Amino acid sequence: FVSANAVADQINLKNGDIITGEIVKLDSNKLVVKTNYAGELKIIFSEVLNLASEKPIHIATVNGDKSYGSITINNNEMMTNAVKESKQ
């Protein structure tokens, strides 16, 4: 049985594991994913092989810039439609 709301972000790890859920936070060191089966998982970002977000997420870069948008990472190549957030 698959629900109509079954769309989720997908994260492929270097060890072969596949995690589905909602990406809550992404920064230079870690990725936080909320799952229905394990709550929030914190993943060391260097262990991520590929990921794809279905919904826009907040993205923080090493230099402090913050953006909001969907993101895809494939073998360390990032593609995003993120819009930079204004600093207040």
XYZ file of C-alpha atoms in Angstrom:
88
model
C 0.000 0.000 0.000
C 1.391 3.401 -0.992
C -0.219 6.597 0.178
C -0.727 9.562 -2.120
C 1.604 11.522 0.201
C 4.460 9.053 -0.270
C 6.701 11.558 -2.057
C 9.841 12.050 -0.003
C 13.399 13.262 -0.248
C 15.905 10.500 -0.963
C 19.460 10.244 0.329
C 21.912 7.621 -0.955
C 24.867 7.024 1.345
C 28.337 5.907 0.276
C 27.847 2.600 2.130
C 24.831 1.753 -0.057
C 22.084 2.667 2.427
C 19.102 4.610 1.087
C 17.189 6.913 3.425
C 13.832 8.470 2.600
C 12.239 11.250 4.571
C 12.155 15.024 4.712
C 15.438 16.947 4.632
C 15.159 19.381 7.523
C 18.609 20.970 7.481
C 21.718 20.893 5.326
C 25.013 22.526 6.203
C 28.661 21.847 5.444
C 29.021 19.150 8.135
C 25.691 17.421 8.500
C 22.365 16.613 6.991
C 19.275 16.275 9.187
C 16.485 14.072 7.812
C 13.093 13.544 9.478
C 11.735 10.042 8.893
C 8.433 8.378 9.792
C 10.264 5.313 11.096
C 13.209 6.756 13.101
C 12.471 10.396 13.880
C 15.281 12.807 13.016
C 18.526 11.337 11.712
C 21.759 13.340 11.686
C 24.081 12.220 8.890
C 27.697 13.280 8.439
C 27.520 15.049 5.097
C 30.762 13.558 3.771
C 29.010 10.136 3.837
C 26.302 11.303 1.377
C 26.731 10.089 -2.194
C 23.531 11.512 -3.746
C 20.444 13.320 -2.541
C 17.358 14.916 -4.021
C 14.892 17.172 -2.212
C 11.274 17.244 -3.301
C 10.461 20.452 -1.413
C 12.514 23.603 -0.888
C 14.899 23.490 2.098
C 17.087 25.956 3.989
C 20.750 25.671 2.967
C 23.653 27.161 4.947
C 27.108 27.448 3.380
C 30.501 27.459 5.113
C 30.872 31.220 4.594
C 27.539 31.907 6.308
C 25.364 32.484 3.238
C 21.844 31.101 3.536
C 19.580 30.054 0.683
C 16.175 28.421 0.251
C 15.207 26.045 -2.564
C 15.231 22.486 -3.841
C 18.570 20.717 -4.186
C 20.077 17.718 -5.920
C 23.569 16.394 -5.234
C 25.086 13.712 -7.419
C 28.679 12.611 -6.730
C 29.555 15.946 -5.053
C 28.001 18.009 -7.894
C 25.280 20.260 -6.473
C 22.355 21.533 -8.528
C 19.871 23.875 -6.929
C 17.242 26.454 -7.709
C 17.869 28.085 -4.326
C 17.344 31.792 -3.781
C 19.756 33.568 -1.442
C 18.067 34.802 1.725
C 18.629 38.415 2.686
C 20.732 39.105 5.794
C 18.895 41.007 8.481
